[in-house]
Structures are given as structure tokens and as C-alpha cells.
Short mmCIF file of C-alpha atoms in Angstrom, two decimals:
data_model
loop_
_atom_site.label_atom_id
_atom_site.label_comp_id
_atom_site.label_asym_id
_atom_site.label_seq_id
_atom_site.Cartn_x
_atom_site.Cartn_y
_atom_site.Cartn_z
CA UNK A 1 -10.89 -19.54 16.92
CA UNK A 2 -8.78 -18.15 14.50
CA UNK A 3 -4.87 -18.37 13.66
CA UNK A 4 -5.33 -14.37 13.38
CA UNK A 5 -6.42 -14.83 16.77
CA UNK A 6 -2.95 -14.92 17.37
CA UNK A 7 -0.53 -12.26 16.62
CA UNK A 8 3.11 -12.01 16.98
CA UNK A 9 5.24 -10.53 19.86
CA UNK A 10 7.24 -8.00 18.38
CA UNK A 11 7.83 -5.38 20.85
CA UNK A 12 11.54 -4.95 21.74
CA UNK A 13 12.55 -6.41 18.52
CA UNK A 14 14.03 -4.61 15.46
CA UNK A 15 9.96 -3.79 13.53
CA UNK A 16 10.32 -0.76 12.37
CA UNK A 17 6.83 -0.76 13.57
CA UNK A 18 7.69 -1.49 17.29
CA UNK A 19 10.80 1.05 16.63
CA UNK A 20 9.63 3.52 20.34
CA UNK A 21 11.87 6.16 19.11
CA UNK A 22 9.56 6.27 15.26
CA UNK A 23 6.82 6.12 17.58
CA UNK A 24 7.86 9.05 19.18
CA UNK A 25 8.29 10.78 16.12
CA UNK A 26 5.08 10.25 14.29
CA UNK A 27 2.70 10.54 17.36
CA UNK A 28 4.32 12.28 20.79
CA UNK A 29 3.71 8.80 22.54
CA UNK A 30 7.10 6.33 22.89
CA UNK A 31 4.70 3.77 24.28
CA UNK A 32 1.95 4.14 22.15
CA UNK A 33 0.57 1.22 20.11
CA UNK A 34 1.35 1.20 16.72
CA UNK A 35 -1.09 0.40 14.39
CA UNK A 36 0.43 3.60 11.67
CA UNK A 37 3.56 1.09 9.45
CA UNK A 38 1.65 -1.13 6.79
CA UNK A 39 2.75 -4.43 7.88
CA UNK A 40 0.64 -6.91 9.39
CA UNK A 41 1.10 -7.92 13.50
CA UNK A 42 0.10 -11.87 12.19
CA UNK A 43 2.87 -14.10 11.89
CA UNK A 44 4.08 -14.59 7.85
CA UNK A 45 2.33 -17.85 6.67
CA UNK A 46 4.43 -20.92 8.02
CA UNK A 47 4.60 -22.72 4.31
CA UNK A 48 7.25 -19.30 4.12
CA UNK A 49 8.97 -20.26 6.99
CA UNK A 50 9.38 -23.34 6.43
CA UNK A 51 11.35 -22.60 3.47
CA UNK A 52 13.16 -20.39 4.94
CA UNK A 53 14.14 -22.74 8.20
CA UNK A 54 15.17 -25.28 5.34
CA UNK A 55 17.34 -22.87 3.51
CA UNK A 56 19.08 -21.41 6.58
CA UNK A 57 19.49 -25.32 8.05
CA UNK A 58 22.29 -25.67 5.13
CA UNK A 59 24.55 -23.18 7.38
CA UNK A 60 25.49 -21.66 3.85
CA UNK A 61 23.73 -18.34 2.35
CA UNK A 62 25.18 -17.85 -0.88
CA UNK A 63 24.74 -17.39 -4.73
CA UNK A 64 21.31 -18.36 -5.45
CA UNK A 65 19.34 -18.68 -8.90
CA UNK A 66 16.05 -17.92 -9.66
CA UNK A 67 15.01 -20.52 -12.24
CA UNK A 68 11.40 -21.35 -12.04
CA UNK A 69 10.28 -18.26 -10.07
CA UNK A 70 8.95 -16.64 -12.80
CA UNK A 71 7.08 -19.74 -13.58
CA UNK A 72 5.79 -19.89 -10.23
CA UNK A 73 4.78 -16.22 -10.32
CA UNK A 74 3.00 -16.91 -13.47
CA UNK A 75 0.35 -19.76 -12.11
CA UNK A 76 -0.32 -17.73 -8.50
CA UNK A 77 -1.48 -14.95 -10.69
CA UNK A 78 -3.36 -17.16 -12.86
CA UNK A 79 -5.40 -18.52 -10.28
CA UNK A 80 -5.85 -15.18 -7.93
CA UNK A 81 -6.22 -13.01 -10.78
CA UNK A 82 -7.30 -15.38 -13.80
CA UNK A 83 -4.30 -13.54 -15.43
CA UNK A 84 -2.33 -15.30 -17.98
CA UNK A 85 0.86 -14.09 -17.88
CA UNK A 86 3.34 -13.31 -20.57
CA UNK A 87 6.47 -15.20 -18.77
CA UNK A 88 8.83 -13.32 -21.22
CA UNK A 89 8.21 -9.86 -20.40
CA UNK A 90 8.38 -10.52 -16.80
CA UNK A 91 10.79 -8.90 -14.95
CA UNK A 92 12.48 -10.46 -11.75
CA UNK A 93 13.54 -7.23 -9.65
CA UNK A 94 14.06 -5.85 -6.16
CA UNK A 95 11.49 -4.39 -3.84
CA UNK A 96 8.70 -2.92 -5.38
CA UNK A 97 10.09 0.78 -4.57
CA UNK A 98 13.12 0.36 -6.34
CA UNK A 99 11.51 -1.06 -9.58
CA UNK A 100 9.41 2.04 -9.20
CA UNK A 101 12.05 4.17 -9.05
CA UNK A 102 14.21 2.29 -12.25
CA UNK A 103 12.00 2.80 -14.12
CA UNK A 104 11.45 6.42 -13.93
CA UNK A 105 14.87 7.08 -13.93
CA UNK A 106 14.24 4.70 -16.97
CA UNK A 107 12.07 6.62 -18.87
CA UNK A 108 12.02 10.03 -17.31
CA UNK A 109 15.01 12.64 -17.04
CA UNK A 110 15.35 15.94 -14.69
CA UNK A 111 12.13 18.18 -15.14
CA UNK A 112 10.28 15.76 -16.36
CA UNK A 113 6.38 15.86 -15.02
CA UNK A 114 4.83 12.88 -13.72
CA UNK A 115 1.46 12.76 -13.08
CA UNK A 116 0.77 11.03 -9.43
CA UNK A 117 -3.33 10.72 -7.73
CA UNK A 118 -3.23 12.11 -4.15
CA UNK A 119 -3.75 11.56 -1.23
CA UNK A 120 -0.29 9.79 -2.22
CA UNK A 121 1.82 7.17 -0.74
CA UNK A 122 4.74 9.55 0.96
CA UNK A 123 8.18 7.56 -0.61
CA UNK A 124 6.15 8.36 -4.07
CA UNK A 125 6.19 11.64 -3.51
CA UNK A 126 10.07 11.55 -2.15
CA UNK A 127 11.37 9.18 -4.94
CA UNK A 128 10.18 11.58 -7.66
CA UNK A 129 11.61 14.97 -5.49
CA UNK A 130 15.01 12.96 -5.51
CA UNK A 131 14.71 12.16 -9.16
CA UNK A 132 14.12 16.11 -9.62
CA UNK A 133 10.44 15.49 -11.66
CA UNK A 134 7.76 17.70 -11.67
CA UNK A 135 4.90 15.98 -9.96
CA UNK A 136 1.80 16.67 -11.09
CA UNK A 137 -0.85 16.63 -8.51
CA UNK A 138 -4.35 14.74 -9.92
CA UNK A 139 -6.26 14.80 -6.13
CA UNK A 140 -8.76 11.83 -6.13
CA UNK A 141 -12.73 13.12 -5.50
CA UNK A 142 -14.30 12.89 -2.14
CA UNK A 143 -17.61 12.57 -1.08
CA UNK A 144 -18.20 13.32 2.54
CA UNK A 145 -21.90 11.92 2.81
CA UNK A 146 -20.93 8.72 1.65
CA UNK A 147 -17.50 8.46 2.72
CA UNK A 148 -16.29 7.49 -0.44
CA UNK A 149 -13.01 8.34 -2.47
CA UNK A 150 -13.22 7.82 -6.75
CA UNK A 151 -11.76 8.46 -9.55
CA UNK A 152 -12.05 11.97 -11.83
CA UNK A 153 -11.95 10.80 -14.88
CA UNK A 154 -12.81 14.26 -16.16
CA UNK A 155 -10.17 16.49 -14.42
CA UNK A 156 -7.23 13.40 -14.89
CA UNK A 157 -7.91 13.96 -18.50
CA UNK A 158 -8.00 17.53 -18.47
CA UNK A 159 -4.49 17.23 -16.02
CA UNK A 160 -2.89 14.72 -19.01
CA UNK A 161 -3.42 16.58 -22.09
CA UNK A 162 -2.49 20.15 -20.75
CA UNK A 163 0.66 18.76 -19.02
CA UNK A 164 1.55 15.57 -21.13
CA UNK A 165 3.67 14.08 -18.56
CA UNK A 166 6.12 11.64 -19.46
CA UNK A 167 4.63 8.87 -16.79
CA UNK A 168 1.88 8.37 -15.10
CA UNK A 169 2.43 6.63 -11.18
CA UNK A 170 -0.73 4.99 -10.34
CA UNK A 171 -1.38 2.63 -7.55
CA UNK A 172 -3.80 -0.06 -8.14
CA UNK A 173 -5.80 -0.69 -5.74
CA UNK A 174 -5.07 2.61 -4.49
CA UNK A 175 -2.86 3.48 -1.52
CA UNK A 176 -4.38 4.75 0.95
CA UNK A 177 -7.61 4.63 0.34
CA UNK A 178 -8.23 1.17 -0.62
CA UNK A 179 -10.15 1.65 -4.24
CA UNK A 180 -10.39 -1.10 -6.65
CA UNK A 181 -10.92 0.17 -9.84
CA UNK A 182 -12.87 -1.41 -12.48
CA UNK A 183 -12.32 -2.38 -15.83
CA UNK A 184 -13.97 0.76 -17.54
CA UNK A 185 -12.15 2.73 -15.25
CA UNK A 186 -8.98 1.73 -16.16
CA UNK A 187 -9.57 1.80 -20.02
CA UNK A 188 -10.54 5.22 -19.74
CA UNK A 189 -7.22 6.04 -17.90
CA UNK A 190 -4.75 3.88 -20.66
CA UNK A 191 -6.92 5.36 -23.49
CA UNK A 192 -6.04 9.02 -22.58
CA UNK A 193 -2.43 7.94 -21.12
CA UNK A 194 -1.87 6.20 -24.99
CA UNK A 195 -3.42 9.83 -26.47
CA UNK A 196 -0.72 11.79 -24.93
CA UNK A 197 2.13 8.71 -25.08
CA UNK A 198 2.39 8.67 -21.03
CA UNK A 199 4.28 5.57 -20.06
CA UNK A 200 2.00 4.32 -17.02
CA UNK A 201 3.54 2.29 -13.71
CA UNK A 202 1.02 0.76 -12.00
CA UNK A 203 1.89 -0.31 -8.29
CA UNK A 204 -0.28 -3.75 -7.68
CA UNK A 205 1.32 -4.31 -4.32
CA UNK A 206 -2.01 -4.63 -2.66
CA UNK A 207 -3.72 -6.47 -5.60
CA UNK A 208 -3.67 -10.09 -3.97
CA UNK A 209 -5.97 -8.59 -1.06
CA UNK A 210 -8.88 -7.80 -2.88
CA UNK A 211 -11.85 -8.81 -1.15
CA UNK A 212 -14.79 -11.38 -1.35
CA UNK A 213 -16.82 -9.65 -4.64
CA UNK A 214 -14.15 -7.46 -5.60
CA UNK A 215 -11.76 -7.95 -8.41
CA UNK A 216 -8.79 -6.95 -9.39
CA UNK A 217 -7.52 -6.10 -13.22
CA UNK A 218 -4.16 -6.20 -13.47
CA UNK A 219 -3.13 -3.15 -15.64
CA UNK A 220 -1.18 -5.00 -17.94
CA UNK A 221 -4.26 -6.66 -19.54
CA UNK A 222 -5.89 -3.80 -20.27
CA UNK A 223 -2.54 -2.16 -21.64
CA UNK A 224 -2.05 -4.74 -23.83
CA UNK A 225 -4.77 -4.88 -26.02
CA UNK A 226 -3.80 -0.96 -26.37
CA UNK A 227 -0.39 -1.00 -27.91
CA UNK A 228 0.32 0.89 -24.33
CA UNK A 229 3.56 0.99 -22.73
CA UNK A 230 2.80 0.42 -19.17
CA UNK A 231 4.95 -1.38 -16.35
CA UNK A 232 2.51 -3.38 -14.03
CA UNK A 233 4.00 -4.34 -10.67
CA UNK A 234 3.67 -7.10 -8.40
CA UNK A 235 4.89 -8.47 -5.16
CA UNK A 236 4.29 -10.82 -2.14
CA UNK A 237 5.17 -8.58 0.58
CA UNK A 238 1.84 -7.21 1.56
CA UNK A 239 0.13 -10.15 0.55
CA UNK A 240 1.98 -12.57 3.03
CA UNK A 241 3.62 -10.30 5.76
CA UNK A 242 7.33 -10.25 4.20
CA UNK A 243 7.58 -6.42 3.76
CA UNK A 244 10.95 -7.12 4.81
CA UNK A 245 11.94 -9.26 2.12
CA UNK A 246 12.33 -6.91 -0.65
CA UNK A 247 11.38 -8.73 -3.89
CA UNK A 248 8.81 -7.82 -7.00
CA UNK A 249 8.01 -9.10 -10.77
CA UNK A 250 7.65 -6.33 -13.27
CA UNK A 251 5.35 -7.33 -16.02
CA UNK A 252 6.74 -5.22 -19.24
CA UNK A 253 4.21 -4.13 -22.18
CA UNK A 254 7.00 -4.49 -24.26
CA UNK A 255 10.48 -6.45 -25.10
CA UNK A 256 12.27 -3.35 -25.59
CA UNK A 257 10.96 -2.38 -22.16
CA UNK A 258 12.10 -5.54 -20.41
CA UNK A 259 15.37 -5.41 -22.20
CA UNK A 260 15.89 -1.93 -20.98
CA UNK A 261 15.12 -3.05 -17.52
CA UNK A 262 17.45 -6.05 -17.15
CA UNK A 263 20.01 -4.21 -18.24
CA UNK A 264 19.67 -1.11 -15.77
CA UNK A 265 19.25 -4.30 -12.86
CA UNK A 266 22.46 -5.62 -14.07
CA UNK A 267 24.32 -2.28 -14.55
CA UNK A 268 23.65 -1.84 -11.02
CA UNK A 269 24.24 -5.28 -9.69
CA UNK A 270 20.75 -5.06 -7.67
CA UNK A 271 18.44 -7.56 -7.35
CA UNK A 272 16.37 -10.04 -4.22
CA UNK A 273 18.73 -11.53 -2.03
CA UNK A 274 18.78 -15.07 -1.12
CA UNK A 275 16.09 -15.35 1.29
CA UNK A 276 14.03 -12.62 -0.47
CA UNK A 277 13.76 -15.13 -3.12
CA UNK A 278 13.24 -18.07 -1.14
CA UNK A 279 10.52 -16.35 0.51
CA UNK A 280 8.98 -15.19 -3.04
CA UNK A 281 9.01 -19.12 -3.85
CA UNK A 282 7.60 -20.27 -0.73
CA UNK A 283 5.07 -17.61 -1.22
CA UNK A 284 3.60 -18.39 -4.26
CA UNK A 285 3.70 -22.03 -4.36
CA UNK A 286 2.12 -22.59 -1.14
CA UNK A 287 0.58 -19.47 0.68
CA UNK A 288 -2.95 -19.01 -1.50
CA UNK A 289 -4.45 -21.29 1.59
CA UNK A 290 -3.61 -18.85 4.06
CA UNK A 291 -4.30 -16.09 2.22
CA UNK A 292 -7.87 -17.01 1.73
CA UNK A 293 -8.26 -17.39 5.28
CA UNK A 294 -6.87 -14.12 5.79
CA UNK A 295 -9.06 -11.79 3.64
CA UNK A 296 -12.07 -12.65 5.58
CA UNK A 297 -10.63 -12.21 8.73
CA UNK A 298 -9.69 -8.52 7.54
CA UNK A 299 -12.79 -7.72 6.35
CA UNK A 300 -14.56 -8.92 9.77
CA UNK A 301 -12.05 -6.21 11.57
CA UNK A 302 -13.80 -4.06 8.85
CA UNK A 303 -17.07 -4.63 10.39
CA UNK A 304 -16.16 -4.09 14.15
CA UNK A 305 -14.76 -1.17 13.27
CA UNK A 306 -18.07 0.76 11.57
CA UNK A 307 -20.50 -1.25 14.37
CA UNK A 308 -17.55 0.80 17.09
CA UNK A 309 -18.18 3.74 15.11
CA UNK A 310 -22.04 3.54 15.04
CA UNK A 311 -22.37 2.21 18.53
CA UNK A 312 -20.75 4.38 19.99
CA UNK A 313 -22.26 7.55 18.27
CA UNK A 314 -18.36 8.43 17.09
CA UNK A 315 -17.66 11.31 14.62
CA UNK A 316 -15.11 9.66 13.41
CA UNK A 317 -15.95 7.55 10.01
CA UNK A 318 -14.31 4.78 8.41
CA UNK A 319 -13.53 4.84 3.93
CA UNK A 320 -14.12 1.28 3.76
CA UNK A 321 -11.33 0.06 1.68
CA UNK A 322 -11.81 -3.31 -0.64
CA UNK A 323 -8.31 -4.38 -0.35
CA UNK A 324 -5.38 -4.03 1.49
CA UNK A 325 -6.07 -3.92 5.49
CA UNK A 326 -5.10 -0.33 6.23
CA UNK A 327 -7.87 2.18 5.85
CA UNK A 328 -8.91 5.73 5.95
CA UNK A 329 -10.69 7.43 8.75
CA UNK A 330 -12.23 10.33 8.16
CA UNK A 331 -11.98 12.63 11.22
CA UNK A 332 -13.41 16.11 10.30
CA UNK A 333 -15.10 17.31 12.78
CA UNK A 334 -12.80 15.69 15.44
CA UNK A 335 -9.92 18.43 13.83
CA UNK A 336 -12.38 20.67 14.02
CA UNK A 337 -12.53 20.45 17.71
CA UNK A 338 -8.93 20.26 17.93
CA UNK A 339 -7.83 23.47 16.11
CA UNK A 340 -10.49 25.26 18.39
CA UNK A 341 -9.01 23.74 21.64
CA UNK A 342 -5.50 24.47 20.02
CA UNK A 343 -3.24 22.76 22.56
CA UNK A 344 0.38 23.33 22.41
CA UNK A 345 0.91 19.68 23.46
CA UNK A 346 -0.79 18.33 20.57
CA UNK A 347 1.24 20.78 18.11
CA UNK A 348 2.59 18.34 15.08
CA UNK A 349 6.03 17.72 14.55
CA UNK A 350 7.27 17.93 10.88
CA UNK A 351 6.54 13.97 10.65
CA UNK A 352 3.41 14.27 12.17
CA UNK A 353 0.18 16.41 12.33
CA UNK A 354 -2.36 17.17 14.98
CA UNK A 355 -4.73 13.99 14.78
CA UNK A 356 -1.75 11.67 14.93
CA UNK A 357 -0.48 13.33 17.53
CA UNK A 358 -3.89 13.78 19.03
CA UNK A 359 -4.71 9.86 19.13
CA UNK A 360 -0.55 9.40 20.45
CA UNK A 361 -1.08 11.18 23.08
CA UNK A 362 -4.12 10.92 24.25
CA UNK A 363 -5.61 7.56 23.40
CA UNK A 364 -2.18 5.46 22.97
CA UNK A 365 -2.46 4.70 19.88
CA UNK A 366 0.08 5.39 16.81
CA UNK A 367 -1.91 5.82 13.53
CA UNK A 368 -0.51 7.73 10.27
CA UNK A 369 -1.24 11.44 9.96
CA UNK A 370 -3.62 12.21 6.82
CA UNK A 371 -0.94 14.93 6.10
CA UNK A 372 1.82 12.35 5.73
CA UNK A 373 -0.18 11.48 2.44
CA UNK A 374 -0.12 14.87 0.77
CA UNK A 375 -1.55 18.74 1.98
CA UNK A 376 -5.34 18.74 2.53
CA UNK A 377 -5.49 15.11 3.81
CA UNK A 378 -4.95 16.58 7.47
CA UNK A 379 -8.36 15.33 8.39
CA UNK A 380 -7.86 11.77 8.07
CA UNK A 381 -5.73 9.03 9.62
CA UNK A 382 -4.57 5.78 8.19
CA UNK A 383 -5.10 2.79 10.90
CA UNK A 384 -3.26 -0.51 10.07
CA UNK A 385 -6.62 -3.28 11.10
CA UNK A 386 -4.02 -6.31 10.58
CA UNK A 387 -4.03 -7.46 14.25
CA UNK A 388 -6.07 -9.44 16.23
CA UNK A 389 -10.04 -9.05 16.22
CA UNK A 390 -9.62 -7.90 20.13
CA UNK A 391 -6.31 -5.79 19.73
CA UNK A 392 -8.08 -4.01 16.82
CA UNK A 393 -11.58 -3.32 18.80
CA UNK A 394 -9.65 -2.35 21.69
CA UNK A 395 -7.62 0.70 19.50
CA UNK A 396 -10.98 1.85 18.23
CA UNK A 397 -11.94 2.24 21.35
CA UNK A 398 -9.35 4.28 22.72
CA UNK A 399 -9.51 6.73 20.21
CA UNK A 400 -13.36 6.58 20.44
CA UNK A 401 -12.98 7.60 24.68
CA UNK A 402 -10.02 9.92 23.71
CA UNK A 403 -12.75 11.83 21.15
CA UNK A 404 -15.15 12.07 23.82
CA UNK A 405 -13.28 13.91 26.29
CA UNK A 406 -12.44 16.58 23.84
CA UNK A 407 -15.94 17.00 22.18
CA UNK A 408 -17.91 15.71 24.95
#
């Protein structure tokens, strides 16, 4: 048996997750199981806790240094990534949405454009809108038959040299849709980002979950060799279920870049918090062991998941992702179905649409709307698979049954 086997109890607490009212919201079901916020229902790797439980066992939280972290960053990423980082242009900085959004306000002003792939990770979307850029929309390809998402390379060029936005937001692997992009991929998007001098901020949040075969390239190393200013971000809070411990390294192309962003960090006074960094620490010295007995487990939830699907003759049909452990499923004809049965009940809410609302109500399960990710994603939903083998198969099938009563 597993460790993932056994998952944490975290209804009643304060998981935003658990939250019955933000169930409410997003699906029309208070007591609906959540499997829509991308945190993982395993506990966080006990080498973290430990750290913490040491640091809290002083009875004293205050100032706290960060000497060595970067150091420690540096050698996790060498030996998950075979990355050798530049420890100088390596950025200690809060949670990986505010180092987003410094540096665009870094290197962007009001009216700006910034090019950003869709479907889109929704606080992309609203960090730009409350910046006041112009997002430009590049809408990744999809092939039904295959049930596969990839890059245009074609129409993001096109996109870049008529608009010549001032940054590029890219998510590597991609949010929500779980591509991995390969090398020649990503060379083709820095060569026509350094064409039209777009600065590009690459979001590696879910990099350290790549799967058995896949690999990641951090953006940085193919920036590099460019001459390419590009900000490649990291962080441990996907990787070791501490979303709540808001902490990321920014790896800077450039001096001038890292010296810009220290000194918009310490304009502002912002930075990880004591147990934030003891948690980053903890993380990276000692949770590579757990990790690589989670990414297996996550891709065997994979598997039950399409033999559901099959078995069960389901509509429904899963975008494999190879990272991350929240993934796409495609629900066309299941919509379909819907619009033509058109029940007021199952009307979405302006958080929600109707699938989510759909599998809230009637299967009891809480999954993100494919509108929350941008317009014409209404026919997907995004299902969180971190949770126990039987937790996860049990979901699946609940939304499975709830199909079959409405298309019979």
C-alpha cells in the first residue's frame, strides 16, 4: 500500500478547497466533493514538517535570513532538471503570482500588449486586466480525435510580429492542459520572441512533476544561449503540497534584470515569510524521495481514469497531461446534451458554467468549469486526480452515472 493511500482530513478546516461556501459558488453543490482548487488532498512530505515542527518548537517566529537557500535551490534543480544554475541571477521572491505580476509591472506600462496562450490560468488573465495591458489572445490548437492540445507555432508567430507585445506570459508545462514542450519547441518560441524584443516570463510551477519519459527544459537555458531576456520561474508549492506557503526563485537572463527586481522586492518590503522559507529549505534539501514516489502514483490515477472512461463506454475523454496532476476532460458531447435539455437548475453562475454546475449538482462532485480558463473552453472541465487511488475512481464514477442519466 501506498502513503498516497492515505490522504488528509481537511473538511471543516480553513482549505480553500474544503471552503462549502466556494463550493457553492463554483458548482451549485455546498456538499459536493471538491476535486476543482489545484492543491493536492496528500499530506505535504513530512521531511517539510519536520522543519517546520522544529522551527515553531523555538516559541519565537521572527526575522529570518535566507543564506544558503539559493544554494539549495541550485543543486534540487541540478539533479531534477540537470540544470546548472547561475546562483547570481537568481532571484529569492514571494509566491510565484506576485513575481509574475513584478515583473510586468517591471517591464510593461498601461496599454501595453502581452501576449498570453489560452485556455489560460484565470489570475493570469486578472493580473494583466488590473495592470490595464492589452492581452493578446494566442489559443493553443486542438485536436478532437486524438485528444490532444499543441503548440501553433505558425499563428504565435504571425500573433508576435503583427502585435510586438512587450512580454510574452507562458506557462511551462502548460496550465491547464498539462503540455511539456520540447526543446525545438521552445527555441522556436525565444527565436521569434528575441526577433520582436518580447521579454518572455515563463511560469515553471509545475516543472518538478514531469513524468517518467518526459522532460522538462527550463526556459532559461534555452534563453541564454540567445542573448534573450526572459524571467524563468520556479517554486515548491505544487511540487510538495505547500501552495500555502507562498515562496518562488526567479532565475534572471540578465544582471540588470535581477538588479531591477531586488530593488522593486525591497521598495515594497515583500518577500517569503518565515515559515514560507523554512518550508522552501525543507523542501529542497530533503523532499526529491517523496517526490519520486509521488509522480508514479499520479500517473497510475492517470490510468484508472481512461480504463473508467473506456469501460464504461463514457463520452467524456481525458487530455492526458505529462505533468502536474490536474487534467483536462473533454466533455463535448456531454454539453451537447445539456444545452438541449436546458435546465434552469443547471444555469451557471458568473463563477461557474453549465458542466461544473452539471457534475455539482448532479454527481457531487466540484470540478473547474472549462470557461473559468478563457471563452470557448466551456466544453471541458479541469479535475484535480491528487487524492487517493479509490477517492479518485470513485469521482469518475459519479460523473460517469450522472452522464448516463442525462444521455442515457
Amino acid at each position: 500500500m501506498s502513503q498516497f493511500d492515505h490522504i488528509a482530513e481537511r473538511h471543516g478546516t480553513v482549505s480553500e478547497k474544503y471552503n462549502k461556501d466556494l463550493i457553492e459558488l463554483f458548482c451549485g453543490n455546498r456538499e459536493a466533493e471538491p476535486f476543482w482548487v489545484a492543491d493536492m488532498d496528500f499530506h505535504t512530505p513530512e521531511v517539510i514538517l519536520e522543519a517546520l515542527r522544529a522551527e515553531l518548537s523555538t516559541g519565537v517566529l521572527g526575522y529570518v535570513g535566507s543564506s544558503g537557500l539559493i544554494s539549495t535551490f541550485s543543486t534540487f534543480v541540478q539533479k531534477r532538471h540537470s540544470w546548472q544554475v547561475d546562483p547570481s541571477l537568481t532571484v529569492i521572491a514571494p509566491g510565484m503570482l506576485a513575481s509574475i505580476a513584478l515583473l510586468l509591472d517591471l517591464y510593461t506600462r498601461k496599454g501595453d500588449s502581452v501576449l498570453l496562450p489560452f485556455p489560460a490560468y484565470k489570475p493570469f488573465v486578472s493580473i494583466l486586466n488590473r495592470l490595464e495591458r492589452n492581452i493578446v489572445p494566442l489559443h493553443l490548437t486542438y485536436e478532437g480525435n486524438s485528444a490532444t492540445f499543441s503548440f501553433p507555432l505558425e499563428t504565435y508567430t504571425k500573433a508576435m510580429r503583427e502585435n510586438s507585445p512587450r512580454a510574452l506570459l507562458f506557462c511551462s508545462p502548460h496550465n491547464p492542459t498539462g503540455m511539456v514542450f520540447s526543446p525545438e519547441t521552445l527555441r522556436s518560441i525565444a527565436k521569434v520572441a528575441q526577433e520582436v524584443d518580447t521579454l518572455v516570463i515563463s511560469d515553471e510551477i509545475h516543472s518538478d512533476l514531469v513524468y517518467q519519459g518526459e522532460v522538462h527544459t527550463p526556459f532559461n537555458r534555452v534563453s541564454a544561449d540567445m542573448g534573450l531576456r526572459s524571467a524563468t520561474c520556479m517554486a515548491p508549492s505544487k511540487t510538495f503540497n505547500m501552495a500555502g506557503e507562498h515562496f518562488s526563485m526567479v532565475v534572471c537572463s540578465d544582471r540588470i534584470m535581477k538588479q531591477d527586481l531586488v530593488q522593486k522586492l525591497e521598495s515594497f518590503h515583500v518577500g517569503p515569510d518565515y515559515l514560507a522559507l523554512t518550508s522552501a529549505r525543507a523542501a529542497y534539501q530533503g523532499g526529491l524521495p517523496w517526490l519520486q514516489e509521488l509522480i508514479p502514483y499520479l500517473e497510475s490515477n492517470l490510468d484508472s481514469i481512461e480504463e473508467l472512461l473506456r469501460e464504461r463506454g463514457s463520452t467524456m475523454r481525458l487530455i492526458r497531461p505529462s505533468a502536474s496532476f490536474i487534467a483536462l476532460l473533454d466533455c463535448t458531447a456531454l454539453l451537447a446534451r445539456l444545452r438541449e435539455a436546458g435546465h434552469e437548475t443547471l444555469a451557471p453562475s458568473k463563477e461557474a458554467g453549465y458542466l461544473s454546475h452539471f457534475f455539482g449538482i448532479e454527481a457531487g462532485i466540484a470540478v473547474n468549469d472549462g470557461s473559468w480558463f478563457g471563452n470557448g473552453y466551456e466544453n471541458f472541465v479541469r479535475f484535480n486526480y491528487a487524492s487517493s487511488r479509490e477517492r479518485v475512481k470513485s469521482a469518475i464514477l459519479a460523473m460517469i452515472e450522472a452522464e448516463k442519466r442525462l444521455i442515457g
